[in-house]
Amino acid sequence: MAMERESFLGQLDLISSQLKEKLAEVHSESELEKLRQEYFGKKGFLSSLLKKLGEFPSEERSELGKKANFVKEELMATFQVRERQLRYLRYERLAEEEWFDVTEPPLPFPEGYHKKGEGHIHPVSQVQKELEDIFTSMGFSILDGPQVETDFYNFGALNFTEDHPAREMQDTFYTNDGFLLRTHTSPVQVRAMQQLSPPFRIIVPGRVFRYEELDASHEHTFYQMEGMVIDREVSVGHLLFLMHTLLKEIFKQEVNIRLRPGYFPFVEPGFELDMLCLLCGGKGCSVCKQTGYVEVLPCGLVHPNVLRAGGLDPMKWQGAAFGLGLTRLVMLRYKIEDIRHFMSADPAFLRQF
Ligand code: DAH
C-alpha cells in the first residue's frame, strides 16, 4: 500500500530526533562512521525513506521532497559538527599522550650505532663541503633551488622540446597538480640567470630524482652538483681548465682527462669528460669497466636558447656549464660498489666513513 503523507512526515521527524540523540552519545570517529552508514548509507534509514517519495503524486512529492531535503541537509551539518568535535578531541588526547620532556637525557644509542661523541658527517655531505670550498676559492657562489619543479625549469627552458626523446632518459615522479621532482640540478641554471646579473659563477649542490629501475648504479634519489659560468667570452678552453683543476683538487693528485662529444639539449657543444682511471692507471679494471677511463663530468657551452630562456642576450653573454654526479664521485672516491647503500640505514655502511 502507498504511504500516507502524515506517516512520511512522522518518520522523517523520528529519524531526525533519533539521529540527533545518537550523535550526542557517539564518542569515537569509528562509531560515527557506523552511524553514517546506518542513516545515510545506501540502505540507511534516511535513504530508504527518501526512496518512498516516488510513491506520492507529483504535487505532494515536491512538497515532501523539499522538506525531506531540508531535514537531510540539517542532519548532515550536525553530523559534520560532531565529526569536527571528535577529531579535535582525538588530537587533544594525542597531544596529551605524546607530550615529552625535551630536557630529559637521550636514550642510549642502539647497538651498532656510533657511540656518543663518535657521530660524523655523511660521506656525501663531506665531499659536497670540500667541493664548495674549492669552488668558493675560485670565486663561485653556492645556490640552492626547489626540488619540486615545473616542467618549464626542468625541461622546457633547458631546450628539451615537448616530444624530445631526451626527456625519456630522465623520467621522474609527477604530482597530481602538475609539478615534478627535478631530474637534475640544471633547472637552477635558468633560475640563476633570471635572478643574478651577469657575469657570475655558481655551483648548485642538491638532491635529484629519477624514476629508475633500481640496481647497483641506479637510485631514485641521488645528488648532483651543477656548475655555471656566465661571462662575455667563455670558451671550451676555460671549461677544460676549470674541470681539470676541479678533479685535481678532489683527488689530490694529477689527473689525465679526455673529452668526448656528448649530447645534452642545453649545451652546444656538449661533452662527456672522462678521467684516466686512478685505480689501474689506464690498464683496465672493474672500476673503469676495463676501458681505462671513467666517465665523470658531462659539460658544455650553454646553448643560446637556454641563455634566452634565462633572459640573457646570446650576442652579449656566453656560458659554460657542467653537471657533476656527486653521489657517483663519492662512490669513486671511497670505492663504494653499490649506490643502494646510501639509502640503507645500515650502521655498518655508515660507520666506515
Ligand atoms: N643535467 C645533466 C644530467 O643530469 C648533466 C649535465 C650535462 C649538466 C651537461 C650540465 C651539462 O650542466 O652542461 O644528465
Short mmCIF file of C-alpha atoms and ligand atoms in Angstrom, two decimals:
data_model
loop_
_atom_site.label_atom_id
_atom_site.label_comp_id
_atom_site.label_asym_id
_atom_site.label_seq_id
_atom_site.Cartn_x
_atom_site.Cartn_y
_atom_site.Cartn_z
CA MET A 1 0.00 0.00 0.00
CA ALA A 2 1.20 3.52 -0.78
CA MET A 3 2.47 5.58 2.09
CA GLU A 4 0.47 8.36 3.73
CA ARG A 5 1.74 11.92 3.75
CA GLU A 6 1.41 12.12 7.58
CA SER A 7 3.24 8.90 8.11
CA PHE A 8 6.11 10.08 5.86
CA LEU A 9 6.47 13.31 7.83
CA GLY A 10 6.23 11.41 11.12
CA GLN A 11 9.02 9.07 10.12
CA LEU A 12 11.15 11.98 8.94
CA ASP A 13 10.72 13.61 12.33
CA LEU A 14 11.53 10.40 14.15
CA ILE A 15 14.69 9.77 12.14
CA SER A 16 15.82 13.33 12.74
CA SER A 17 15.31 13.30 16.51
CA GLN A 18 16.78 9.80 16.88
CA LEU A 19 19.89 10.67 14.94
CA LYS A 20 20.46 13.86 16.91
CA GLU A 21 20.20 11.93 20.16
CA LYS A 22 22.58 9.25 18.94
CA LEU A 23 25.07 11.82 17.69
CA ALA A 24 25.37 13.27 21.16
CA GLU A 25 26.18 9.82 22.53
CA VAL A 26 28.83 8.86 19.99
CA HIS A 27 32.34 9.06 21.36
CA SER A 28 34.66 7.91 18.61
CA GLU A 29 35.13 8.50 14.93
CA SER A 30 34.56 4.84 14.15
CA GLU A 31 31.19 4.87 15.95
CA LEU A 32 30.35 7.98 14.00
CA GLU A 33 31.19 6.24 10.74
CA LYS A 34 28.83 3.38 11.67
CA LEU A 35 26.08 5.86 12.34
CA ARG A 36 26.71 7.49 8.98
CA GLN A 37 26.17 4.14 7.25
CA GLU A 38 23.07 3.41 9.33
CA TYR A 39 21.36 6.65 8.32
CA PHE A 40 22.93 7.95 5.11
CA GLY A 41 24.24 4.68 3.65
CA LYS A 42 22.58 3.16 0.55
CA LYS A 43 20.19 1.12 2.67
CA GLY A 44 20.23 3.57 5.59
CA PHE A 45 17.06 4.86 7.30
CA LEU A 46 17.04 8.22 5.60
CA SER A 47 17.88 6.93 2.13
CA SER A 48 15.17 4.26 2.39
CA LEU A 49 12.59 6.83 3.39
CA LEU A 50 13.59 9.16 0.54
CA LYS A 51 13.11 6.33 -1.93
CA LYS A 52 9.45 6.21 -0.91
CA LEU A 53 8.95 9.74 -2.30
CA GLY A 54 8.41 8.15 -5.68
CA GLU A 55 5.13 6.65 -4.47
CA PHE A 56 3.47 10.05 -3.93
CA PRO A 57 1.51 12.00 -6.55
CA SER A 58 3.67 14.73 -8.07
CA GLU A 59 2.34 17.81 -6.21
CA GLU A 60 2.77 16.07 -2.81
CA ARG A 61 6.11 14.68 -3.92
CA SER A 62 7.67 18.08 -4.47
CA GLU A 63 6.43 19.42 -1.11
CA LEU A 64 7.62 16.36 0.81
CA GLY A 65 10.86 16.24 -1.17
CA LYS A 66 11.69 19.81 -0.19
CA LYS A 67 11.00 19.09 3.48
CA ALA A 68 12.98 15.85 3.42
CA ASN A 69 15.96 17.52 1.75
CA PHE A 70 15.90 20.32 4.25
CA VAL A 71 16.00 17.82 7.13
CA LYS A 72 18.71 15.81 5.40
CA GLU A 73 20.94 18.84 4.98
CA GLU A 74 20.38 19.92 8.54
CA LEU A 75 21.29 16.44 9.77
CA MET A 76 24.41 16.32 7.64
CA ALA A 77 25.54 19.65 9.03
CA THR A 78 25.02 18.43 12.60
CA PHE A 79 26.97 15.35 11.63
CA GLN A 80 29.89 17.44 10.41
CA VAL A 81 29.97 19.48 13.58
CA ARG A 82 30.14 16.30 15.66
CA GLU A 83 32.81 14.92 13.36
CA ARG A 84 34.97 18.00 13.90
CA GLN A 85 34.46 17.86 17.64
CA LEU A 86 35.53 14.23 17.78
CA ARG A 87 38.59 14.86 15.63
CA TYR A 88 39.58 17.74 17.84
CA LEU A 89 39.18 15.58 20.95
CA ARG A 90 41.34 12.90 19.37
CA TYR A 91 44.09 15.46 18.64
CA GLU A 92 43.88 16.74 22.18
CA ARG A 93 44.26 13.20 23.55
CA LEU A 94 47.21 12.59 21.20
CA ALA A 95 48.92 15.78 22.29
CA GLU A 96 48.40 14.71 25.88
CA GLU A 97 49.83 11.22 25.31
CA GLU A 98 52.71 12.29 23.09
CA TRP A 99 53.95 15.04 25.32
CA PHE A 100 57.58 14.58 26.13
CA ASP A 101 60.20 16.30 28.17
CA VAL A 102 62.86 17.84 25.94
CA THR A 103 65.21 18.28 28.88
CA GLU A 104 65.43 14.52 29.55
CA PRO A 105 68.83 12.97 28.77
CA PRO A 106 68.71 10.98 25.47
CA LEU A 107 68.29 7.22 25.36
CA PRO A 108 71.48 5.26 24.75
CA PHE A 109 72.31 4.57 21.06
CA PRO A 110 71.16 1.16 19.85
CA GLU A 111 73.83 -1.48 19.46
CA GLY A 112 75.89 -0.94 16.30
CA TYR A 113 75.40 2.82 16.03
CA HIS A 114 78.10 5.32 16.75
CA LYS A 115 78.73 5.82 20.38
CA LYS A 116 78.23 9.20 21.91
CA GLY A 117 80.79 11.65 20.54
CA GLU A 118 81.63 9.45 17.55
CA GLY A 119 78.98 10.78 15.18
CA HIS A 120 80.18 12.39 11.97
CA ILE A 121 79.11 13.99 8.71
CA HIS A 122 77.64 11.76 5.98
CA PRO A 123 80.14 10.98 3.16
CA VAL A 124 78.04 12.81 0.53
CA SER A 125 77.95 15.92 2.74
CA GLN A 126 81.70 15.65 3.39
CA VAL A 127 82.53 15.64 -0.33
CA GLN A 128 79.95 18.35 -1.00
CA LYS A 129 81.61 20.57 1.61
CA GLU A 130 85.06 20.00 0.06
CA LEU A 131 83.75 20.91 -3.40
CA GLU A 132 82.10 24.02 -2.00
CA ASP A 133 85.44 25.08 -0.53
CA ILE A 134 87.25 24.51 -3.84
CA PHE A 135 84.69 26.48 -5.81
CA THR A 136 84.25 29.37 -3.41
CA SER A 137 88.04 29.79 -3.52
CA MET A 138 87.65 30.25 -7.30
CA GLY A 139 85.00 32.96 -6.87
CA PHE A 140 81.88 30.82 -7.23
CA SER A 141 78.72 31.36 -5.17
CA ILE A 142 76.64 28.48 -3.87
CA LEU A 143 72.98 28.39 -4.88
CA ASP A 144 70.04 26.22 -3.96
CA GLY A 145 66.78 25.58 -5.85
CA PRO A 146 63.45 23.83 -5.43
CA GLN A 147 63.35 20.03 -5.58
CA VAL A 148 59.73 20.12 -6.69
CA GLU A 149 59.96 21.86 -10.04
CA THR A 150 57.87 22.87 -13.02
CA ASP A 151 58.18 21.27 -16.44
CA PHE A 152 59.40 24.65 -17.69
CA TYR A 153 62.50 24.83 -15.48
CA ASN A 154 63.35 21.13 -15.57
CA PHE A 155 62.88 20.68 -19.32
CA GLY A 156 61.38 23.46 -21.42
CA ALA A 157 63.81 26.26 -20.53
CA LEU A 158 66.68 23.79 -20.95
CA ASN A 159 65.82 23.33 -24.61
CA PHE A 160 64.10 19.95 -24.32
CA THR A 161 61.23 20.23 -26.78
CA GLU A 162 57.84 18.77 -25.83
CA ASP A 163 58.43 15.44 -27.57
CA HIS A 164 62.22 15.26 -27.30
CA PRO A 165 63.50 11.68 -26.72
CA ALA A 166 66.00 13.03 -24.16
CA ARG A 167 63.03 13.52 -21.84
CA GLU A 168 62.63 9.78 -21.74
CA MET A 169 66.12 9.34 -20.31
CA GLN A 170 65.03 11.48 -17.40
CA ASP A 171 61.71 10.01 -16.38
CA THR A 172 60.57 11.25 -13.00
CA PHE A 173 57.76 11.47 -10.45
CA TYR A 174 54.86 13.85 -11.07
CA THR A 175 52.47 15.41 -8.57
CA ASN A 176 48.72 15.49 -9.21
CA ASP A 177 48.80 19.23 -9.67
CA GLY A 178 51.33 19.28 -12.48
CA PHE A 179 54.69 19.61 -10.72
CA LEU A 180 57.57 17.15 -10.93
CA LEU A 181 60.56 16.10 -8.86
CA ARG A 182 63.57 17.64 -10.60
CA THR A 183 65.68 15.13 -12.50
CA HIS A 184 68.83 17.23 -12.34
CA THR A 185 70.25 20.38 -10.77
CA SER A 186 70.29 22.10 -14.20
CA PRO A 187 66.96 23.96 -13.66
CA VAL A 188 68.84 26.20 -11.22
CA GLN A 189 70.97 27.43 -14.18
CA VAL A 190 67.86 29.13 -15.52
CA ARG A 191 66.71 30.42 -12.13
CA ALA A 192 70.22 31.86 -11.60
CA MET A 193 70.25 33.65 -14.97
CA GLN A 194 66.86 35.15 -14.16
CA GLN A 195 67.90 36.38 -10.75
CA LEU A 196 71.59 37.29 -10.86
CA SER A 197 73.15 39.92 -13.01
CA PRO A 198 75.97 38.61 -15.21
CA PRO A 199 78.85 37.94 -15.13
CA PHE A 200 78.56 35.27 -12.43
CA ARG A 201 79.87 31.87 -11.38
CA ILE A 202 77.72 29.47 -9.41
CA ILE A 203 77.55 25.93 -8.16
CA VAL A 204 74.38 24.15 -7.10
CA PRO A 205 74.74 21.05 -4.99
CA GLY A 206 71.48 19.23 -4.44
CA ARG A 207 69.18 16.25 -4.39
CA VAL A 208 67.68 14.98 -7.64
CA PHE A 209 65.22 12.22 -8.56
CA ARG A 210 64.62 9.74 -11.36
CA TYR A 211 62.02 7.10 -11.99
CA GLU A 212 64.51 4.24 -12.32
CA GLU A 213 64.76 0.51 -12.31
CA LEU A 214 66.97 0.22 -9.20
CA ASP A 215 70.31 -1.56 -9.40
CA ALA A 216 73.91 -1.14 -8.21
CA SER A 217 74.31 2.11 -10.14
CA HIS A 218 70.75 3.48 -10.28
CA GLU A 219 68.76 5.03 -7.45
CA HIS A 220 65.55 7.06 -7.47
CA THR A 221 67.20 9.70 -5.28
CA PHE A 222 70.79 10.91 -5.56
CA TYR A 223 72.98 14.01 -5.53
CA GLN A 224 74.45 16.20 -8.23
CA MET A 225 76.36 19.42 -8.35
CA GLU A 226 75.67 21.82 -11.16
CA GLY A 227 78.18 24.47 -12.18
CA MET A 228 77.72 27.50 -14.40
CA VAL A 229 79.91 30.36 -15.53
CA ILE A 230 78.40 33.28 -17.41
CA ASP A 231 80.70 35.90 -18.87
CA ARG A 232 81.32 37.92 -22.02
CA GLU A 233 83.69 35.38 -23.51
CA VAL A 234 83.65 31.77 -22.40
CA SER A 235 85.39 29.05 -24.39
CA VAL A 236 85.92 25.29 -24.26
CA GLY A 237 89.45 26.16 -23.08
CA HIS A 238 88.03 27.83 -19.96
CA LEU A 239 85.76 24.87 -19.40
CA LEU A 240 88.62 22.38 -19.67
CA PHE A 241 90.83 24.35 -17.31
CA LEU A 242 88.02 24.50 -14.77
CA MET A 243 87.25 20.79 -14.99
CA HIS A 244 90.89 19.80 -14.78
CA THR A 245 91.52 21.97 -11.73
CA LEU A 246 88.41 20.64 -10.06
CA LEU A 247 89.35 16.98 -10.49
CA LYS A 248 92.96 17.55 -9.38
CA GLU A 249 91.69 19.20 -6.21
CA ILE A 250 89.17 16.49 -5.46
CA PHE A 251 91.52 13.56 -5.97
CA LYS A 252 94.52 15.43 -4.61
CA GLN A 253 96.77 14.29 -7.47
CA GLU A 254 97.46 14.99 -11.15
CA VAL A 255 94.70 13.61 -13.38
CA ASN A 256 94.53 12.97 -17.10
CA ILE A 257 91.31 13.87 -18.82
CA ARG A 258 89.82 13.44 -22.26
CA LEU A 259 86.76 14.93 -23.93
CA ARG A 260 84.21 13.05 -26.00
CA PRO A 261 81.20 14.55 -27.70
CA GLY A 262 78.09 14.12 -25.53
CA TYR A 263 74.53 15.16 -26.22
CA PHE A 264 72.52 17.32 -23.82
CA PRO A 265 69.89 19.66 -25.29
CA PHE A 266 71.04 22.58 -23.12
CA VAL A 267 74.68 22.73 -24.29
CA GLU A 268 76.31 23.20 -27.66
CA PRO A 269 78.90 21.79 -27.99
CA GLY A 270 78.26 19.17 -25.29
CA PHE A 271 80.85 16.78 -23.86
CA GLU A 272 81.40 13.77 -21.71
CA LEU A 273 84.58 14.32 -19.77
CA ASP A 274 86.47 11.17 -18.81
CA MET A 275 89.32 10.76 -16.38
CA LEU A 276 92.14 8.24 -16.73
CA CYS A 277 91.30 5.55 -14.16
CA LEU A 278 93.18 6.32 -10.96
CA LEU A 279 92.95 2.75 -9.80
CA CYS A 280 94.62 0.95 -12.71
CA GLY A 281 96.31 3.91 -14.42
CA GLY A 282 94.54 3.06 -17.66
CA LYS A 283 95.32 -0.65 -17.88
CA GLY A 284 91.69 -1.63 -17.28
CA CYS A 285 89.97 -2.80 -14.11
CA SER A 286 86.47 -3.31 -12.70
CA VAL A 287 86.08 0.36 -11.69
CA CYS A 288 86.66 1.62 -15.26
CA LYS A 289 84.91 -1.44 -16.67
CA GLN A 290 88.16 -2.41 -18.47
CA THR A 291 88.15 0.78 -20.56
CA GLY A 292 90.95 2.60 -18.76
CA TYR A 293 88.78 5.72 -18.36
CA VAL A 294 85.91 6.66 -16.05
CA GLU A 295 83.15 8.99 -17.12
CA VAL A 296 82.99 11.76 -14.53
CA LEU A 297 81.69 15.06 -15.83
CA PRO A 298 79.15 15.89 -18.50
CA CYS A 299 79.63 19.52 -19.56
CA GLY A 300 79.49 22.02 -22.40
CA LEU A 301 78.89 25.57 -23.55
CA VAL A 302 75.46 26.91 -22.71
CA HIS A 303 73.04 26.73 -25.66
CA PRO A 304 71.80 30.14 -26.92
CA ASN A 305 68.18 29.04 -26.37
CA VAL A 306 68.95 28.43 -22.71
CA LEU A 307 70.60 31.84 -22.36
CA ARG A 308 67.47 33.35 -23.90
CA ALA A 309 65.18 31.38 -21.55
CA GLY A 310 67.18 32.88 -18.68
CA GLY A 311 66.69 36.37 -20.08
CA LEU A 312 70.25 36.85 -21.39
CA ASP A 313 71.20 38.05 -24.85
CA PRO A 314 73.37 35.35 -26.53
CA MET A 315 75.08 38.06 -28.57
CA LYS A 316 76.40 39.58 -25.33
CA TRP A 317 76.80 36.66 -22.94
CA GLN A 318 78.30 33.19 -23.15
CA GLY A 319 78.31 30.35 -20.68
CA ALA A 320 79.91 27.09 -19.66
CA ALA A 321 78.15 24.50 -17.52
CA PHE A 322 78.77 21.12 -16.00
CA GLY A 323 76.76 18.57 -14.04
CA LEU A 324 78.83 16.60 -11.61
CA GLY A 325 77.38 13.37 -10.24
CA LEU A 326 78.06 13.97 -6.57
CA THR A 327 76.89 10.55 -5.44
CA ARG A 328 78.94 8.93 -8.20
CA LEU A 329 82.00 10.88 -7.19
CA VAL A 330 81.65 9.73 -3.59
CA MET A 331 81.36 6.15 -4.86
CA LEU A 332 84.57 6.54 -6.90
CA ARG A 333 86.43 8.17 -4.09
CA TYR A 334 85.51 5.58 -1.44
CA LYS A 335 85.21 2.64 -3.87
CA ILE A 336 81.57 2.02 -2.95
CA GLU A 337 80.27 -0.61 -5.33
CA ASP A 338 76.52 -0.27 -4.83
CA ILE A 339 74.59 3.02 -4.82
CA ARG A 340 71.77 1.45 -2.84
CA HIS A 341 73.97 1.51 0.28
CA PHE A 342 73.31 5.26 0.52
CA MET A 343 69.61 4.70 1.11
CA SER A 344 70.04 1.91 3.63
CA ALA A 345 70.14 2.79 7.30
CA ASP A 346 72.70 0.05 7.89
CA PRO A 347 75.12 1.35 10.52
CA ALA A 348 77.83 -0.99 9.23
CA PHE A 349 77.89 1.02 5.99
CA LEU A 350 77.89 4.48 7.54
CA ARG A 351 80.40 3.65 10.28
CA GLN A 352 83.19 3.29 7.71
CA PHE A 353 83.45 6.96 6.77
N1 DAH B 1 71.84 17.65 -16.22
C1 DAH B 1 72.54 16.57 -16.88
C2 DAH B 1 72.05 15.22 -16.35
O1 DAH B 1 71.65 15.14 -15.22
C3 DAH B 1 74.02 16.68 -16.67
C4 DAH B 1 74.65 17.87 -17.34
C5 DAH B 1 75.21 17.72 -18.58
C6 DAH B 1 74.68 19.11 -16.74
C7 DAH B 1 75.83 18.76 -19.24
C8 DAH B 1 75.29 20.19 -17.39
C9 DAH B 1 75.86 19.99 -18.65
O2 DAH B 1 75.32 21.41 -16.86
O3 DAH B 1 76.48 21.04 -19.24
O4 DAH B 1 72.09 14.26 -17.05
#
